[in-house]
Structure formats: structure tokens, C-alpha cells
Amino acid sequence: EEEDFARRFTAAMDCRGHYLAPAMAAALDLSGVQRVLDIGGGSGIYACALAAAHAHLSAVVYDQVPVDRIARKLVAERGCAERVTVEAGDMFQGLPAHCDAHLFSNVLHDWDVPEVERLLALSHAALPSGGLLIIHDAFINAAKDGPLHVAEYSALLMHSTQGKCYSTGEYAALLDAAGFEPGPYHPTVAARGVMTARRR
């Protein structure tokens, strides 16, 4: 919420996104999607990567003030403003209902289970039947015995945020309880991957 910190933190996440976002976009089949809501989208790097890789769709970056102003500037500098717009709001208070896909990229790992459950419930409420939910994050495997580097990252998150890295099994259970049909997990790069689900 503080302007200077928001600018510095968003810039740091944007640098990471330059490497992670294209791999995420390439791993997704979005042939039936028209508009993606990038929830907690920060600089807009992931929304821009989706628009660049999938020419038929548009995207909306959804983040709080003052991050929305930072995102508008960066989206415009990338030449993506015609297909990527920015809206300001609090993701815990509700989500816009004009998109048929939702993206949580490196967002859910910052929150404990009750907050993750709330965000998934709000996503379910805003998506149409059959709408697509995309989780892009660092995942613990289903057996919860690795990978070691993701477990180390999870320990860092537990120290500095309310969250952790969730396993694919934990996400599947959370998605099912929220009214989604969980889909498969696909690895991308740098210990990240994507897991998709469809709204029932």
C-alpha cells in the first residue's frame, strides 16, 4: 500500500517474471479462452506474456492501489495496452465477473489455508460455468517428499509471509472443495509449474 515499497517490490517480481512468464504462457492451452483475469497481477508481466503467446485473447491485471498505476505504466511500455488492461481492487473483497479464466501466479503461496479458500471461493463466484482457473506457482509434489529446492523456498515463505508452497494434492483438494474440477500439473521452468481446474 506504500508507494515506494510497492514500486520496488513490483520491480523485483517483474524481473523474475521476465523468465517465468513466457514458459508459463507456452505451457497453457487457452484455445477456448477469451479474457484472463490476472489476480494480484503486479506489473502485468504474466498477463502480457499470455497475450503475446495467445493472439486471440485479452487480459485484465487486477491489483490494489498503488500497484495498478505501476502496472498501467509497465503494460504500456511493453506495447500491450490494447489487449491488456488494468483494474484496481482488493482481491479479498470480490473479483470482476467479466472474464472466463482466472490466473493466480505466485499469489496463493503468500497465504494460509483460510485465505486460499476464500480466494478460490471468490474465483468460483466470478467465473462462468466451465471457466478456467490457472495456478502458476512452485509446487510440492503429491507425496510431499520434494523437490528439496521447493521445500527450501516454502520455508522462506513461512518465515516471511502467511503462506507456504502447497502440494499438488493439497491444491486438488482445495479446488475440489471450492467447486472446481482439478486438472493436471505441468512443470515449466525454475521449479515452477501450472495446475489448471474448471469451474463446475
PDB file of C-alpha atoms in Angstrom:
ATOM      1  CA  GLU A   1       0.000   0.000   0.000  1.00  0.00           C
ATOM      2  CA  GLU A   2       3.039   2.300   0.392  1.00  0.00           C
ATOM      3  CA  GLU A   3       4.088   3.796  -2.929  1.00  0.00           C
ATOM      4  CA  ASP A   4       7.864   3.405  -2.718  1.00  0.00           C
ATOM      5  CA  PHE A   5       7.772  -0.161  -1.403  1.00  0.00           C
ATOM      6  CA  ALA A   6       5.108  -1.100  -3.963  1.00  0.00           C
ATOM      7  CA  ARG A   7       7.303   0.223  -6.757  1.00  0.00           C
ATOM      8  CA  ARG A   8      10.436  -1.610  -5.578  1.00  0.00           C
ATOM      9  CA  PHE A   9       8.664  -4.906  -4.819  1.00  0.00           C
ATOM     10  CA  THR A  10       6.763  -4.860  -8.114  1.00  0.00           C
ATOM     11  CA  ALA A  11      10.015  -4.221  -9.990  1.00  0.00           C
ATOM     12  CA  ALA A  12      11.650  -7.218  -8.291  1.00  0.00           C
ATOM     13  CA  MET A  13       8.734  -9.509  -9.167  1.00  0.00           C
ATOM     14  CA  ASP A  14       8.749  -8.152 -12.716  1.00  0.00           C
ATOM     15  CA  CYS A  15      12.411  -9.159 -13.160  1.00  0.00           C
ATOM     16  CA  ARG A  16      11.584 -12.723 -12.110  1.00  0.00           C
ATOM     17  CA  GLY A  17       8.579 -12.718 -14.404  1.00  0.00           C
ATOM     18  CA  HIS A  18      10.675 -11.978 -17.492  1.00  0.00           C
ATOM     19  CA  TYR A  19      11.999 -15.538 -17.211  1.00  0.00           C
ATOM     20  CA  LEU A  20       8.975 -17.328 -15.717  1.00  0.00           C
ATOM     21  CA  ALA A  21       6.108 -15.751 -17.676  1.00  0.00           C
ATOM     22  CA  PRO A  22       6.923 -16.906 -21.243  1.00  0.00           C
ATOM     23  CA  ALA A  23       7.358 -20.505 -20.057  1.00  0.00           C
ATOM     24  CA  MET A  24       4.047 -20.342 -18.224  1.00  0.00           C
ATOM     25  CA  ALA A  25       2.254 -18.957 -21.277  1.00  0.00           C
ATOM     26  CA  ALA A  26       3.742 -21.630 -23.541  1.00  0.00           C
ATOM     27  CA  ALA A  27       2.597 -24.440 -21.243  1.00  0.00           C
ATOM     28  CA  LEU A  28      -1.088 -23.494 -21.369  1.00  0.00           C
ATOM     29  CA  ASP A  29      -3.765 -24.446 -23.873  1.00  0.00           C
ATOM     30  CA  LEU A  30      -6.021 -21.379 -23.894  1.00  0.00           C
ATOM     31  CA  SER A  31      -7.757 -22.066 -27.198  1.00  0.00           C
ATOM     32  CA  GLY A  32     -11.222 -21.600 -25.712  1.00  0.00           C
ATOM     33  CA  VAL A  33     -10.435 -18.607 -23.512  1.00  0.00           C
ATOM     34  CA  GLN A  34     -11.414 -15.045 -24.392  1.00  0.00           C
ATOM     35  CA  ARG A  35     -10.302 -12.948 -21.412  1.00  0.00           C
ATOM     36  CA  VAL A  36      -7.999 -13.758 -18.472  1.00  0.00           C
ATOM     37  CA  LEU A  37      -8.149 -12.025 -15.090  1.00  0.00           C
ATOM     38  CA  ASP A  38      -4.613 -11.894 -13.655  1.00  0.00           C
ATOM     39  CA  ILE A  39      -5.390 -11.716  -9.930  1.00  0.00           C
ATOM     40  CA  GLY A  40      -2.743  -9.940  -7.865  1.00  0.00           C
ATOM     41  CA  GLY A  41      -1.044  -9.438 -11.207  1.00  0.00           C
ATOM     42  CA  GLY A  42       1.569  -6.916 -10.080  1.00  0.00           C
ATOM     43  CA  SER A  43       3.469  -5.442 -13.022  1.00  0.00           C
ATOM     44  CA  GLY A  44       1.309  -7.231 -15.590  1.00  0.00           C
ATOM     45  CA  ILE A  45       4.224  -9.320 -16.876  1.00  0.00           C
ATOM     46  CA  TYR A  46       2.208 -12.561 -16.796  1.00  0.00           C
ATOM     47  CA  ALA A  47      -0.853 -11.023 -18.443  1.00  0.00           C
ATOM     48  CA  CYS A  48       1.361  -9.566 -21.179  1.00  0.00           C
ATOM     49  CA  ALA A  49       3.058 -12.922 -21.716  1.00  0.00           C
ATOM     50  CA  LEU A  50      -0.326 -14.624 -22.110  1.00  0.00           C
ATOM     51  CA  ALA A  51      -1.459 -12.008 -24.624  1.00  0.00           C
ATOM     52  CA  ALA A  52       1.792 -12.338 -26.575  1.00  0.00           C
ATOM     53  CA  ALA A  53       1.585 -16.137 -26.745  1.00  0.00           C
ATOM     54  CA  HIS A  54      -2.151 -16.392 -27.433  1.00  0.00           C
ATOM     55  CA  ALA A  55      -3.143 -13.797 -30.011  1.00  0.00           C
ATOM     56  CA  HIS A  56      -6.897 -14.360 -29.680  1.00  0.00           C
ATOM     57  CA  LEU A  57      -7.247 -13.399 -26.018  1.00  0.00           C
ATOM     58  CA  SER A  58      -7.137 -10.271 -23.871  1.00  0.00           C
ATOM     59  CA  ALA A  59      -6.206  -9.928 -20.224  1.00  0.00           C
ATOM     60  CA  VAL A  60      -7.002  -7.798 -17.191  1.00  0.00           C
ATOM     61  CA  VAL A  61      -4.437  -7.150 -14.456  1.00  0.00           C
ATOM     62  CA  TYR A  62      -6.242  -6.903 -11.110  1.00  0.00           C
ATOM     63  CA  ASP A  63      -4.303  -5.442  -8.187  1.00  0.00           C
ATOM     64  CA  GLN A  64      -4.650  -2.888  -5.444  1.00  0.00           C
ATOM     65  CA  VAL A  65      -3.725   0.795  -5.361  1.00  0.00           C
ATOM     66  CA  PRO A  66      -0.945   1.929  -5.944  1.00  0.00           C
ATOM     67  CA  VAL A  67       0.196  -1.195  -7.825  1.00  0.00           C
ATOM     68  CA  ASP A  68      -2.436  -0.559 -10.507  1.00  0.00           C
ATOM     69  CA  ARG A  69      -0.705   2.684 -11.528  1.00  0.00           C
ATOM     70  CA  ILE A  70       2.663   0.921 -11.759  1.00  0.00           C
ATOM     71  CA  ALA A  71       1.108  -1.844 -13.854  1.00  0.00           C
ATOM     72  CA  ARG A  72      -0.536   0.578 -16.316  1.00  0.00           C
ATOM     73  CA  LYS A  73       2.806   2.246 -16.969  1.00  0.00           C
ATOM     74  CA  LEU A  74       4.665  -1.041 -17.493  1.00  0.00           C
ATOM     75  CA  VAL A  75       1.926  -2.580 -19.649  1.00  0.00           C
ATOM     76  CA  ALA A  76       2.022   0.500 -21.877  1.00  0.00           C
ATOM     77  CA  GLU A  77       5.835   0.408 -22.081  1.00  0.00           C
ATOM     78  CA  ARG A  78       5.609  -3.204 -23.275  1.00  0.00           C
ATOM     79  CA  GLY A  79       3.210  -2.175 -26.039  1.00  0.00           C
ATOM     80  CA  CYS A  80       0.430  -4.353 -24.648  1.00  0.00           C
ATOM     81  CA  ALA A  81      -2.120  -1.718 -23.652  1.00  0.00           C
ATOM     82  CA  GLU A  82      -4.530  -2.551 -26.490  1.00  0.00           C
ATOM     83  CA  ARG A  83      -5.081  -6.088 -25.187  1.00  0.00           C
ATOM     84  CA  VAL A  84      -4.066  -5.857 -21.520  1.00  0.00           C
ATOM     85  CA  THR A  85      -5.968  -3.506 -19.232  1.00  0.00           C
ATOM     86  CA  VAL A  86      -5.601  -2.813 -15.513  1.00  0.00           C
ATOM     87  CA  GLU A  87      -8.286  -2.621 -12.823  1.00  0.00           C
ATOM     88  CA  ALA A  88      -7.810  -1.660  -9.179  1.00  0.00           C
ATOM     89  CA  GLY A  89      -9.399  -3.605  -6.348  1.00  0.00           C
ATOM     90  CA  ASP A  90      -8.952  -5.810  -3.299  1.00  0.00           C
ATOM     91  CA  MET A  91      -8.929  -9.467  -4.338  1.00  0.00           C
ATOM     92  CA  PHE A  92     -10.294 -10.489  -0.934  1.00  0.00           C
ATOM     93  CA  GLN A  93     -13.386  -8.329  -1.390  1.00  0.00           C
ATOM     94  CA  GLY A  94     -14.541  -9.791  -4.699  1.00  0.00           C
ATOM     95  CA  LEU A  95     -13.436 -10.282  -8.289  1.00  0.00           C
ATOM     96  CA  PRO A  96     -14.740  -8.801 -11.564  1.00  0.00           C
ATOM     97  CA  ALA A  97     -17.146 -11.149 -13.348  1.00  0.00           C
ATOM     98  CA  HIS A  98     -16.261 -10.303 -16.958  1.00  0.00           C
ATOM     99  CA  CYS A  99     -13.527 -12.895 -17.560  1.00  0.00           C
ATOM    100  CA  ASP A 100     -13.741 -16.580 -18.460  1.00  0.00           C
ATOM    101  CA  ALA A 101     -10.349 -17.519 -16.989  1.00  0.00           C
ATOM    102  CA  HIS A 102      -8.541 -16.596 -13.781  1.00  0.00           C
ATOM    103  CA  LEU A 103      -4.804 -16.667 -13.143  1.00  0.00           C
ATOM    104  CA  PHE A 104      -3.173 -16.832  -9.723  1.00  0.00           C
ATOM    105  CA  SER A 105       0.543 -16.507 -10.492  1.00  0.00           C
ATOM    106  CA  ASN A 106       2.821 -16.683  -7.454  1.00  0.00           C
ATOM    107  CA  VAL A 107      -0.048 -15.385  -5.300  1.00  0.00           C
ATOM    108  CA  LEU A 108      -1.582 -18.235  -3.317  1.00  0.00           C
ATOM    109  CA  HIS A 109       1.728 -19.222  -1.723  1.00  0.00           C
ATOM    110  CA  ASP A 110       1.655 -15.964   0.280  1.00  0.00           C
ATOM    111  CA  TRP A 111      -1.474 -17.012   2.197  1.00  0.00           C
ATOM    112  CA  ASP A 112      -2.607 -19.545   4.787  1.00  0.00           C
ATOM    113  CA  VAL A 113      -5.350 -22.071   4.021  1.00  0.00           C
ATOM    114  CA  PRO A 114      -8.342 -19.903   5.097  1.00  0.00           C
ATOM    115  CA  GLU A 115      -7.235 -17.100   2.770  1.00  0.00           C
ATOM    116  CA  VAL A 116      -6.586 -19.522  -0.096  1.00  0.00           C
ATOM    117  CA  GLU A 117     -10.051 -21.000   0.440  1.00  0.00           C
ATOM    118  CA  ARG A 118     -11.568 -17.511   0.306  1.00  0.00           C
ATOM    119  CA  LEU A 119      -9.738 -16.584  -2.887  1.00  0.00           C
ATOM    120  CA  LEU A 120     -10.814 -19.822  -4.588  1.00  0.00           C
ATOM    121  CA  ALA A 121     -14.414 -19.240  -3.450  1.00  0.00           C
ATOM    122  CA  LEU A 122     -14.360 -15.715  -4.867  1.00  0.00           C
ATOM    123  CA  SER A 123     -12.909 -17.039  -8.116  1.00  0.00           C
ATOM    124  CA  HIS A 124     -15.662 -19.652  -8.316  1.00  0.00           C
ATOM    125  CA  ALA A 125     -18.297 -16.965  -7.749  1.00  0.00           C
ATOM    126  CA  ALA A 126     -16.924 -14.737 -10.524  1.00  0.00           C
ATOM    127  CA  LEU A 127     -16.218 -17.355 -13.202  1.00  0.00           C
ATOM    128  CA  PRO A 128     -18.885 -18.756 -15.541  1.00  0.00           C
ATOM    129  CA  SER A 129     -19.653 -22.466 -15.546  1.00  0.00           C
ATOM    130  CA  GLY A 130     -16.740 -24.215 -17.254  1.00  0.00           C
ATOM    131  CA  GLY A 131     -14.459 -21.244 -16.637  1.00  0.00           C
ATOM    132  CA  LEU A 132     -10.752 -21.949 -16.341  1.00  0.00           C
ATOM    133  CA  LEU A 133      -8.658 -21.427 -13.208  1.00  0.00           C
ATOM    134  CA  ILE A 134      -4.865 -21.392 -13.575  1.00  0.00           C
ATOM    135  CA  ILE A 135      -2.448 -21.676 -10.665  1.00  0.00           C
ATOM    136  CA  HIS A 136       1.154 -20.830 -11.570  1.00  0.00           C
ATOM    137  CA  ASP A 137       3.476 -21.413  -8.655  1.00  0.00           C
ATOM    138  CA  ALA A 138       6.173 -23.554  -7.051  1.00  0.00           C
ATOM    139  CA  PHE A 139       4.539 -26.866  -6.096  1.00  0.00           C
ATOM    140  CA  ILE A 140       5.449 -29.565  -3.600  1.00  0.00           C
ATOM    141  CA  ASN A 141       4.832 -32.972  -5.150  1.00  0.00           C
ATOM    142  CA  ALA A 142       1.814 -35.127  -4.290  1.00  0.00           C
ATOM    143  CA  ALA A 143       3.832 -37.350  -1.929  1.00  0.00           C
ATOM    144  CA  LYS A 144       5.098 -34.238  -0.104  1.00  0.00           C
ATOM    145  CA  ASP A 145       8.684 -35.503  -0.127  1.00  0.00           C
ATOM    146  CA  GLY A 146      10.169 -32.943  -2.539  1.00  0.00           C
ATOM    147  CA  PRO A 147      11.516 -31.308  -4.525  1.00  0.00           C
ATOM    148  CA  LEU A 148      14.047 -30.143  -1.959  1.00  0.00           C
ATOM    149  CA  HIS A 149      14.530 -26.688  -3.534  1.00  0.00           C
ATOM    150  CA  VAL A 150      10.767 -26.050  -3.398  1.00  0.00           C
ATOM    151  CA  ALA A 151      10.698 -27.168   0.249  1.00  0.00           C
ATOM    152  CA  GLU A 152      13.510 -24.691   0.941  1.00  0.00           C
ATOM    153  CA  TYR A 153      11.548 -21.941  -0.801  1.00  0.00           C
ATOM    154  CA  SER A 154       8.487 -22.930   1.237  1.00  0.00           C
ATOM    155  CA  ALA A 155      10.474 -22.491   4.460  1.00  0.00           C
ATOM    156  CA  LEU A 156      11.429 -18.992   3.304  1.00  0.00           C
ATOM    157  CA  LEU A 157       7.778 -18.201   2.591  1.00  0.00           C
ATOM    158  CA  MET A 158       6.713 -19.467   6.010  1.00  0.00           C
ATOM    159  CA  HIS A 159       9.255 -17.119   7.560  1.00  0.00           C
ATOM    160  CA  SER A 160       8.270 -14.019   5.563  1.00  0.00           C
ATOM    161  CA  THR A 161       4.582 -14.491   4.660  1.00  0.00           C
ATOM    162  CA  GLN A 162       1.437 -16.162   5.969  1.00  0.00           C
ATOM    163  CA  GLY A 163       1.760 -18.962   3.415  1.00  0.00           C
ATOM    164  CA  LYS A 164       3.900 -21.781   2.056  1.00  0.00           C
ATOM    165  CA  CYS A 165       4.313 -23.872  -1.096  1.00  0.00           C
ATOM    166  CA  TYR A 166       1.313 -26.177  -1.331  1.00  0.00           C
ATOM    167  CA  SER A 167       1.455 -29.652  -2.812  1.00  0.00           C
ATOM    168  CA  THR A 168      -0.408 -30.673  -5.949  1.00  0.00           C
ATOM    169  CA  GLY A 169      -2.583 -32.875  -3.740  1.00  0.00           C
ATOM    170  CA  GLU A 170      -3.395 -30.026  -1.370  1.00  0.00           C
ATOM    171  CA  TYR A 171      -4.357 -27.805  -4.285  1.00  0.00           C
ATOM    172  CA  ALA A 172      -6.509 -30.549  -5.798  1.00  0.00           C
ATOM    173  CA  ALA A 173      -8.405 -30.931  -2.508  1.00  0.00           C
ATOM    174  CA  LEU A 174      -8.823 -27.159  -2.099  1.00  0.00           C
ATOM    175  CA  LEU A 175     -10.027 -26.783  -5.690  1.00  0.00           C
ATOM    176  CA  ASP A 176     -12.480 -29.659  -5.375  1.00  0.00           C
ATOM    177  CA  ALA A 177     -13.930 -28.226  -2.155  1.00  0.00           C
ATOM    178  CA  ALA A 178     -14.311 -24.819  -3.843  1.00  0.00           C
ATOM    179  CA  GLY A 179     -16.365 -26.253  -6.714  1.00  0.00           C
ATOM    180  CA  PHE A 180     -13.687 -26.844  -9.333  1.00  0.00           C
ATOM    181  CA  GLU A 181     -12.698 -29.958 -11.249  1.00  0.00           C
ATOM    182  CA  PRO A 182      -8.913 -30.161 -10.738  1.00  0.00           C
ATOM    183  CA  GLY A 183      -6.782 -30.797 -13.789  1.00  0.00           C
ATOM    184  CA  PRO A 184      -3.197 -31.989 -14.220  1.00  0.00           C
ATOM    185  CA  TYR A 185       0.023 -30.333 -13.135  1.00  0.00           C
ATOM    186  CA  HIS A 186       2.626 -29.370 -15.759  1.00  0.00           C
ATOM    187  CA  PRO A 187       6.163 -28.238 -14.861  1.00  0.00           C
ATOM    188  CA  THR A 188       7.569 -25.157 -16.594  1.00  0.00           C
ATOM    189  CA  VAL A 189      10.935 -23.647 -15.552  1.00  0.00           C
ATOM    190  CA  ALA A 190      12.845 -22.720 -12.382  1.00  0.00           C
ATOM    191  CA  ALA A 191      10.873 -25.045 -10.087  1.00  0.00           C
ATOM    192  CA  ARG A 192       7.579 -23.561 -11.260  1.00  0.00           C
ATOM    193  CA  GLY A 193       4.607 -25.190 -12.917  1.00  0.00           C
ATOM    194  CA  VAL A 194       0.951 -24.737 -13.761  1.00  0.00           C
ATOM    195  CA  MET A 195      -2.117 -26.525 -12.467  1.00  0.00           C
ATOM    196  CA  THR A 196      -5.498 -25.889 -14.055  1.00  0.00           C
ATOM    197  CA  ALA A 197      -9.077 -26.515 -12.998  1.00  0.00           C
ATOM    198  CA  ARG A 198     -12.570 -25.998 -14.430  1.00  0.00           C
ATOM    199  CA  ARG A 199     -15.452 -24.393 -12.565  1.00  0.00           C
ATOM    200  CA  ARG A 200     -18.291 -26.838 -12.104  1.00  0.00           C
TER     201      ARG A 200
END
